[in-house]
mmCIF file of C-alpha atoms in Angstrom:
data_model
loop_
_atom_site.group_PDB
_atom_site.id
_atom_site.type_symbol
_atom_site.label_atom_id
_atom_site.label_comp_id
_atom_site.label_asym_id
_atom_site.label_seq_id
_atom_site.Cartn_x
_atom_site.Cartn_y
_atom_site.Cartn_z
ATOM 1 C CA MET A 122 -19.130 33.495 12.806
ATOM 2 C CA ALA A 123 -16.380 36.212 11.033
ATOM 3 C CA ASP A 124 -13.653 35.231 13.655
ATOM 4 C CA LYS A 125 -14.608 30.729 13.772
ATOM 5 C CA ASN A 126 -14.283 31.995 9.150
ATOM 6 C CA MET A 127 -11.554 33.767 9.586
ATOM 7 C CA GLU A 128 -9.685 31.256 12.191
ATOM 8 C CA GLN A 129 -10.619 28.467 8.722
ATOM 9 C CA VAL A 130 -8.932 30.701 6.715
ATOM 10 C CA MET A 131 -6.262 30.654 8.697
ATOM 11 C CA GLU A 132 -5.561 27.587 8.825
ATOM 12 C CA LYS A 133 -5.603 26.980 5.347
ATOM 13 C CA ALA A 134 -2.841 29.343 4.632
ATOM 14 C CA GLN A 135 -0.537 27.180 8.032
ATOM 15 C CA VAL A 136 -1.060 24.275 6.234
ATOM 16 C CA LEU A 137 -0.131 25.633 2.675
ATOM 17 C CA ILE A 138 3.176 27.230 4.728
ATOM 18 C CA GLU A 139 3.999 24.120 6.102
ATOM 19 C CA ALA A 140 3.571 22.049 2.872
ATOM 20 C CA LEU A 141 6.321 24.992 1.002
ATOM 21 C CA PRO A 142 9.755 23.433 1.935
ATOM 22 C CA TYR A 143 8.514 20.282 0.595
ATOM 23 C CA ILE A 144 7.066 21.520 -2.309
ATOM 24 C CA GLN A 145 10.489 22.910 -2.990
ATOM 25 C CA ARG A 146 12.465 20.195 -1.941
ATOM 26 C CA PHE A 147 10.713 17.722 -4.489
ATOM 27 C CA ASN A 148 10.010 19.845 -7.638
ATOM 28 C CA ARG A 149 10.504 18.023 -10.138
ATOM 29 C CA LYS A 150 12.235 15.193 -9.180
ATOM 30 C CA ILE A 151 10.723 11.227 -9.176
ATOM 31 C CA ILE A 152 7.875 9.776 -7.117
ATOM 32 C CA VAL A 153 7.084 5.989 -7.882
ATOM 33 C CA VAL A 154 3.785 5.048 -5.828
ATOM 34 C CA LYS A 155 2.919 1.812 -5.110
ATOM 35 C CA TYR A 156 -0.919 1.307 -4.957
ATOM 36 C CA GLY A 157 -2.268 -1.614 -3.925
ATOM 37 C CA GLY A 158 -4.364 -3.058 -1.358
ATOM 38 C CA SER A 159 -7.728 -1.474 0.768
ATOM 39 C CA ALA A 160 -6.961 1.984 -1.230
ATOM 40 C CA MET A 161 -7.795 -0.063 -4.523
ATOM 41 C CA VAL A 162 -10.602 -1.760 -3.560
ATOM 42 C CA ASP A 163 -12.454 0.809 -1.884
ATOM 43 C CA GLU A 164 -14.046 3.194 -4.070
ATOM 44 C CA GLN A 165 -13.451 6.771 -2.467
ATOM 45 C CA LEU A 166 -10.729 5.551 -1.058
ATOM 46 C CA LYS A 167 -9.124 5.354 -4.449
ATOM 47 C CA LYS A 168 -10.394 8.306 -5.966
ATOM 48 C CA GLN A 169 -8.362 10.355 -2.656
ATOM 49 C CA VAL A 170 -5.280 8.292 -3.810
ATOM 50 C CA ILE A 171 -5.858 9.760 -6.787
ATOM 51 C CA GLN A 172 -7.122 13.324 -5.670
ATOM 52 C CA ASP A 173 -3.330 13.461 -3.586
ATOM 53 C CA VAL A 174 -1.382 12.285 -6.765
ATOM 54 C CA THR A 175 -3.010 14.445 -9.046
ATOM 55 C CA LEU A 176 -2.254 17.349 -6.533
ATOM 56 C CA LEU A 177 1.661 16.002 -6.554
ATOM 57 C CA LYS A 178 1.668 16.529 -9.968
ATOM 58 C CA LEU A 179 0.260 19.837 -10.147
ATOM 59 C CA VAL A 180 3.113 21.562 -7.156
ATOM 60 C CA GLY A 181 5.592 20.110 -9.764
ATOM 61 C CA PHE A 182 6.363 16.936 -9.071
ATOM 62 C CA LYS A 183 6.046 13.592 -11.033
ATOM 63 C CA PRO A 184 4.338 11.272 -9.861
ATOM 64 C CA ILE A 185 4.480 7.551 -10.769
ATOM 65 C CA ILE A 186 1.921 4.514 -10.158
ATOM 66 C CA VAL A 187 2.966 1.661 -10.111
ATOM 67 C CA HIS A 188 -0.475 -0.378 -9.340
ATOM 68 C CA GLY A 189 -0.960 -3.994 -8.310
ATOM 69 C CA GLY A 190 -4.808 -6.084 -8.757
ATOM 70 C CA GLY A 191 -4.668 -9.625 -6.999
ATOM 71 C CA LYS A 192 -7.802 -9.056 -5.171
ATOM 72 C CA GLU A 193 -9.475 -8.324 -8.907
ATOM 73 C CA ILE A 194 -7.513 -10.989 -10.234
ATOM 74 C CA SER A 195 -8.676 -13.716 -7.452
ATOM 75 C CA LYS A 196 -12.086 -12.197 -8.031
ATOM 76 C CA TRP A 197 -11.989 -12.692 -11.782
ATOM 77 C CA VAL A 198 -10.524 -16.440 -11.524
ATOM 78 C CA GLY A 199 -13.213 -17.300 -8.975
ATOM 79 C CA LYS A 200 -16.214 -15.499 -11.706
ATOM 80 C CA VAL A 201 -14.310 -17.952 -14.553
ATOM 81 C CA GLY A 202 -15.319 -20.459 -11.717
ATOM 82 C CA MET A 203 -12.022 -21.422 -11.999
ATOM 83 C CA GLU A 204 -9.818 -22.537 -9.200
ATOM 84 C CA PRO A 205 -6.746 -19.436 -7.426
ATOM 85 C CA VAL A 206 -3.264 -22.202 -6.584
ATOM 86 C CA PHE A 207 -1.404 -20.966 -4.069
ATOM 87 C CA VAL A 208 2.493 -22.265 -3.879
ATOM 88 C CA ASN A 209 4.092 -21.642 -0.595
ATOM 89 C CA GLY A 210 1.629 -18.167 -0.175
ATOM 90 C CA LEU A 211 1.936 -16.800 -4.185
ATOM 91 C CA ARG A 212 -0.545 -17.041 -6.163
ATOM 92 C CA LYS A 213 0.422 -20.095 -9.301
ATOM 93 C CA THR A 214 -0.202 -18.624 -12.223
ATOM 94 C CA ASP A 215 -1.232 -21.223 -14.913
ATOM 95 C CA ALA A 216 -1.121 -20.088 -19.147
ATOM 96 C CA ASP A 217 -5.387 -19.928 -18.112
ATOM 97 C CA THR A 218 -4.608 -17.413 -14.932
ATOM 98 C CA MET A 219 -1.510 -15.399 -16.816
ATOM 99 C CA GLU A 220 -4.481 -14.166 -19.626
ATOM 100 C CA ILE A 221 -7.195 -13.489 -16.727
ATOM 101 C CA ALA A 222 -4.181 -11.556 -14.994
ATOM 102 C CA GLU A 223 -3.478 -9.666 -17.819
ATOM 103 C CA MET A 224 -6.763 -9.069 -18.547
ATOM 104 C CA VAL A 225 -7.734 -7.593 -15.123
ATOM 105 C CA LEU A 226 -4.406 -5.443 -14.999
ATOM 106 C CA ASN A 227 -5.225 -3.406 -17.985
ATOM 107 C CA LYS A 228 -9.051 -2.799 -17.391
ATOM 108 C CA VAL A 229 -7.042 -2.203 -13.966
ATOM 109 C CA ASN A 230 -4.766 0.509 -15.469
ATOM 110 C CA LYS A 231 -7.162 2.028 -17.257
ATOM 111 C CA SER A 232 -9.974 2.881 -14.423
ATOM 112 C CA LEU A 233 -7.214 4.570 -12.646
ATOM 113 C CA VAL A 234 -5.640 6.373 -16.192
ATOM 114 C CA THR A 235 -9.676 8.149 -16.335
ATOM 115 C CA LEU A 236 -10.054 9.021 -12.465
ATOM 116 C CA VAL A 237 -6.261 11.063 -13.130
ATOM 117 C CA GLU A 238 -8.040 11.824 -16.615
ATOM 118 C CA GLU A 239 -10.954 13.145 -14.577
ATOM 119 C CA LEU A 240 -9.392 15.643 -12.833
ATOM 120 C CA GLY A 241 -7.822 17.650 -15.859
ATOM 121 C CA VAL A 242 -4.168 16.042 -15.305
ATOM 122 C CA GLN A 243 -3.027 13.716 -18.807
ATOM 123 C CA ALA A 244 -2.192 10.113 -17.775
ATOM 124 C CA VAL A 245 -1.129 7.333 -19.709
ATOM 125 C CA GLY A 246 -1.260 3.472 -19.083
ATOM 126 C CA VAL A 247 1.778 1.646 -19.600
ATOM 127 C CA SER A 248 2.039 -2.344 -19.210
ATOM 128 C CA GLY A 249 6.225 -3.479 -18.316
ATOM 129 C CA LYS A 250 6.361 -5.195 -21.761
ATOM 130 C CA ASP A 251 5.906 -1.016 -23.656
ATOM 131 C CA GLY A 252 9.185 -0.245 -24.601
ATOM 132 C CA GLY A 253 10.481 -2.964 -23.129
ATOM 133 C CA LEU A 254 10.331 -1.478 -19.847
ATOM 134 C CA LEU A 255 9.879 -4.727 -17.315
ATOM 135 C CA LYS A 256 12.451 -7.485 -19.126
ATOM 136 C CA VAL A 257 11.927 -10.682 -16.277
ATOM 137 C CA LYS A 258 13.056 -14.374 -15.393
ATOM 138 C CA LYS A 259 10.640 -16.677 -14.594
ATOM 139 C CA LYS A 260 10.586 -17.238 -10.707
ATOM 140 C CA TYR A 261 10.206 -19.867 -9.163
ATOM 141 C CA SER A 262 9.313 -20.201 -5.300
ATOM 142 C CA ASN A 263 12.385 -23.115 -2.777
ATOM 143 C CA GLY A 264 12.632 -23.856 -6.043
ATOM 144 C CA GLU A 265 8.479 -24.439 -6.291
ATOM 145 C CA ASP A 266 7.671 -23.862 -10.136
ATOM 146 C CA ILE A 267 4.751 -21.090 -9.104
ATOM 147 C CA GLY A 268 3.667 -20.584 -13.497
ATOM 148 C CA PHE A 269 4.094 -17.630 -15.421
ATOM 149 C CA VAL A 270 5.452 -15.523 -11.896
ATOM 150 C CA GLY A 271 8.709 -12.929 -12.949
ATOM 151 C CA GLU A 272 11.217 -11.624 -11.052
ATOM 152 C CA ILE A 273 13.137 -8.783 -12.508
ATOM 153 C CA THR A 274 16.197 -8.661 -14.140
ATOM 154 C CA ASP A 275 16.131 -5.789 -16.454
ATOM 155 C CA VAL A 276 14.896 -1.961 -16.754
ATOM 156 C CA ASN A 277 14.421 0.094 -19.523
ATOM 157 C CA PRO A 278 12.327 3.221 -18.686
ATOM 158 C CA LYS A 279 12.911 5.111 -21.599
ATOM 159 C CA ILE A 280 9.166 5.573 -21.728
ATOM 160 C CA LEU A 281 9.006 6.566 -18.545
ATOM 161 C CA TYR A 282 10.738 8.912 -19.134
ATOM 162 C CA ASP A 283 9.944 10.693 -22.950
ATOM 163 C CA LEU A 284 6.178 10.437 -20.406
ATOM 164 C CA LEU A 285 7.656 12.417 -17.745
ATOM 165 C CA GLU A 286 9.115 15.114 -20.315
ATOM 166 C CA LYS A 287 5.772 15.549 -21.942
ATOM 167 C CA ASP A 288 4.309 15.906 -19.010
ATOM 168 C CA PHE A 289 2.369 12.726 -18.279
ATOM 169 C CA LEU A 290 1.722 10.863 -15.621
ATOM 170 C CA PRO A 291 2.843 7.765 -16.065
ATOM 171 C CA ILE A 292 0.598 4.821 -14.768
ATOM 172 C CA VAL A 293 2.099 1.038 -14.569
ATOM 173 C CA CYS A 294 1.317 -2.401 -14.514
ATOM 174 C CA PRO A 295 3.255 -5.016 -13.359
ATOM 175 C CA ILE A 296 3.877 -6.977 -16.277
ATOM 176 C CA GLY A 297 6.902 -8.475 -18.655
ATOM 177 C CA LEU A 298 8.741 -10.277 -21.136
ATOM 178 C CA ASP A 299 11.412 -12.986 -20.725
ATOM 179 C CA ASP A 300 13.764 -13.309 -23.597
ATOM 180 C CA GLU A 301 11.464 -15.489 -24.636
ATOM 181 C CA TYR A 302 8.793 -13.296 -24.979
ATOM 182 C CA ASN A 303 6.834 -14.654 -23.124
ATOM 183 C CA THR A 304 4.636 -12.809 -20.495
ATOM 184 C CA TYR A 305 4.740 -12.743 -17.319
ATOM 185 C CA ASN A 306 3.135 -11.018 -13.904
ATOM 186 C CA ILE A 307 4.841 -9.502 -11.889
ATOM 187 C CA ASN A 308 4.910 -8.905 -8.092
ATOM 188 C CA ALA A 309 3.681 -4.475 -7.553
ATOM 189 C CA ASP A 310 5.736 -4.321 -5.184
ATOM 190 C CA ASP A 311 9.137 -5.905 -6.768
ATOM 191 C CA ALA A 312 8.203 -4.154 -9.827
ATOM 192 C CA ALA A 313 7.612 -0.575 -8.257
ATOM 193 C CA CYS A 314 10.908 -1.100 -6.126
ATOM 194 C CA ALA A 315 13.156 -1.780 -9.468
ATOM 195 C CA ILE A 316 11.738 1.150 -11.530
ATOM 196 C CA ALA A 317 11.854 3.542 -9.011
ATOM 197 C CA ARG A 318 15.848 2.477 -8.474
ATOM 198 C CA ALA A 319 16.159 2.314 -12.551
ATOM 199 C CA VAL A 320 15.384 6.364 -12.589
ATOM 200 C CA SER A 321 16.808 7.503 -9.408
ATOM 201 C CA ALA A 322 12.943 8.881 -7.673
ATOM 202 C CA GLU A 323 13.521 10.603 -4.490
ATOM 203 C CA LYS A 324 10.907 8.728 -3.128
ATOM 204 C CA LEU A 325 8.861 5.888 -3.168
ATOM 205 C CA ALA A 326 5.633 4.809 -1.437
ATOM 206 C CA PHE A 327 4.272 1.904 -0.364
ATOM 207 C CA LEU A 328 0.279 1.429 0.074
ATOM 208 C CA THR A 329 -0.264 -0.491 1.984
ATOM 209 C CA ASP A 330 -3.223 -2.565 4.397
ATOM 210 C CA ILE A 331 -1.384 -2.169 7.111
ATOM 211 C CA GLU A 332 -0.283 1.036 9.301
ATOM 212 C CA GLY A 333 3.805 1.132 9.183
ATOM 213 C CA VAL A 334 6.899 -1.223 10.260
ATOM 214 C CA TYR A 335 6.217 -1.696 14.342
ATOM 215 C CA ARG A 336 8.893 -2.543 16.831
ATOM 216 C CA ASP A 337 6.618 -5.502 18.196
ATOM 217 C CA PRO A 338 3.353 -6.081 15.728
ATOM 218 C CA SER A 339 1.536 -7.130 18.690
ATOM 219 C CA ASP A 340 1.598 -3.832 20.270
ATOM 220 C CA LYS A 341 0.323 -1.165 17.746
ATOM 221 C CA ASN A 342 2.411 1.872 20.270
ATOM 222 C CA THR A 343 5.400 -0.081 18.704
ATOM 223 C CA LEU A 344 4.766 1.906 15.318
ATOM 224 C CA ILE A 345 8.521 3.268 14.211
ATOM 225 C CA SER A 346 7.598 6.733 12.068
ATOM 226 C CA GLU A 347 11.262 6.708 11.064
ATOM 227 C CA LEU A 348 13.741 4.084 10.896
ATOM 228 C CA THR A 349 17.497 3.361 8.968
ATOM 229 C CA VAL A 350 18.644 0.654 7.192
ATOM 230 C CA SER A 351 20.494 -0.596 9.506
ATOM 231 C CA ASP A 352 18.147 0.260 11.972
ATOM 232 C CA ALA A 353 15.964 -2.287 9.582
ATOM 233 C CA LYS A 354 18.169 -4.797 9.133
ATOM 234 C CA LYS A 355 18.918 -4.582 12.824
ATOM 235 C CA LEU A 356 15.076 -5.360 13.224
ATOM 236 C CA ILE A 357 15.129 -8.271 10.514
ATOM 237 C CA GLY A 358 18.543 -10.074 11.805
ATOM 238 C CA ASP A 359 16.619 -10.110 15.712
ATOM 239 C CA GLY A 360 13.444 -11.131 14.123
ATOM 240 C CA PHE A 361 11.426 -8.929 14.513
ATOM 241 C CA ILE A 362 9.760 -8.742 11.122
ATOM 242 C CA GLY A 363 7.622 -12.225 9.503
ATOM 243 C CA GLY A 364 4.940 -12.603 7.283
ATOM 244 C CA GLY A 365 4.055 -10.244 4.378
ATOM 245 C CA MET A 366 5.802 -6.874 5.921
ATOM 246 C CA LEU A 367 8.850 -8.853 5.163
ATOM 247 C CA PRO A 368 9.775 -9.216 1.395
ATOM 248 C CA LYS A 369 8.073 -5.230 1.876
ATOM 249 C CA LEU A 370 11.308 -4.508 3.975
ATOM 250 C CA ASN A 371 13.593 -6.420 2.555
ATOM 251 C CA ASN A 372 12.797 -4.433 -1.514
ATOM 252 C CA CYS A 373 12.721 -0.772 0.828
ATOM 253 C CA ILE A 374 16.007 -1.825 1.846
ATOM 254 C CA ASP A 375 17.047 -2.919 -1.576
ATOM 255 C CA ALA A 376 15.403 0.300 -3.088
ATOM 256 C CA ILE A 377 17.534 2.667 -0.393
ATOM 257 C CA ASP A 378 20.421 0.788 -0.849
ATOM 258 C CA ASN A 379 20.553 1.762 -4.765
ATOM 259 C CA GLY A 380 19.491 5.325 -5.010
ATOM 260 C CA VAL A 381 16.058 5.705 -3.993
ATOM 261 C CA SER A 382 16.574 8.535 -1.253
ATOM 262 C CA ARG A 383 13.671 7.418 0.694
ATOM 263 C CA VAL A 384 10.834 4.968 0.659
ATOM 264 C CA HIS A 385 7.849 4.792 3.231
ATOM 265 C CA ILE A 386 5.637 2.144 3.783
ATOM 266 C CA LEU A 387 1.589 4.288 4.630
ATOM 267 C CA ASP A 388 -1.125 3.188 5.985
ATOM 268 C CA GLY A 389 -3.747 3.122 2.634
ATOM 269 C CA ARG A 390 -6.876 2.978 4.838
ATOM 270 C CA ILE A 391 -6.297 6.298 5.805
ATOM 271 C CA ALA A 392 -7.476 9.157 3.955
ATOM 272 C CA HIS A 393 -4.807 11.585 1.872
ATOM 273 C CA CYS A 394 -2.675 9.734 4.180
ATOM 274 C CA LEU A 395 0.298 9.904 0.726
ATOM 275 C CA LEU A 396 -0.303 14.039 1.380
ATOM 276 C CA LEU A 397 -0.288 13.970 5.413
ATOM 277 C CA GLU A 398 3.276 11.432 4.782
ATOM 278 C CA ILE A 399 4.895 13.930 2.498
ATOM 279 C CA PHE A 400 3.798 18.121 3.397
ATOM 280 C CA THR A 401 3.482 17.749 7.123
ATOM 281 C CA ASN A 402 6.410 17.246 10.017
ATOM 282 C CA ARG A 403 4.590 14.379 11.527
ATOM 283 C CA GLY A 404 4.849 11.768 9.220
ATOM 284 C CA ILE A 405 1.563 9.684 9.899
ATOM 285 C CA GLY A 406 3.527 6.035 8.461
ATOM 286 C CA THR A 407 6.934 4.205 8.867
ATOM 287 C CA ALA A 408 10.275 6.447 7.150
ATOM 288 C CA ILE A 409 13.145 4.189 5.862
ATOM 289 C CA LEU A 410 15.909 6.070 4.940
ATOM 290 C CA GLY A 411 19.958 6.049 3.884
ATOM 291 C CA ASP A 412 22.469 5.573 7.216
ATOM 292 C CA SER A 413 23.631 9.124 6.158
ATOM 293 C CA GLU A 414 20.565 10.744 6.135
ATOM 294 C CA GLU A 415 19.459 10.599 10.277
ATOM 295 C CA LYS A 416 19.547 13.871 10.954
ATOM 296 C CA PHE A 417 16.297 14.580 8.912
ATOM 297 C CA ASN A 418 13.801 13.929 11.744
ATOM 298 C CA ASN A 419 11.840 16.934 11.100
ATOM 299 C CA GLU A 420 11.517 16.547 7.709
ATOM 300 C CA GLN A 421 10.721 14.171 5.244
#
């Protein structure tokens, strides 16, 4: 029995040793985590994601969480008896829906702040309205009006830098203001990407409900664990990428073209996917990197 215990202890030590170079490499570096999908709905997964991000914070990283809340918004729109309207697959956000969306997103935001605080780390929830963080203009879908949905025109990250400097973990709610100070809902992927660019994040991680990027979406064995920007553009050009992955991958390319070192697309349904991707040699999702970083095959 003692041997078995010793073996487990040694395994733990090995895990920590394997994590060490990653901890050294990303110490004091900013990591933006886009939090969405099942990981936001399943209470157990939610706790594990927050544990992961809290651990990153405690070992010296500077994480920023950007969250969505689409499923929760749909639930509350239904609760008040309104029918959600979709245009080209995008939710149309009229004034009443915007009011509900803002309330729901703020509710989600504070629930995440609470989870982080429970783990002994100080978190602050901010809306994209706060400190002029996210400026937007009205977004159209193929020329059609989809209501109060914003396209980001400018990011002022000062409030995020101030919070990070004072050792807080910022949790950002994707709502912005236009030039006339109207309130707009923002796609959380877009918000995470724009924020990662603005703060020159070392990493941007998307928690999703898919394993990663496939060469052939119908074949689960074609998961690509590492992809350069050139490869990603070729996959898109060759028509391999469709559905919800297309805007996500374009966001990833855009982030890397604008100074983010690496972007990870992770399956948020896997417990502790963030730690596994960041601290081990065996990445579990798809890592997208700049062409000049091609040599880093064995390190994240």
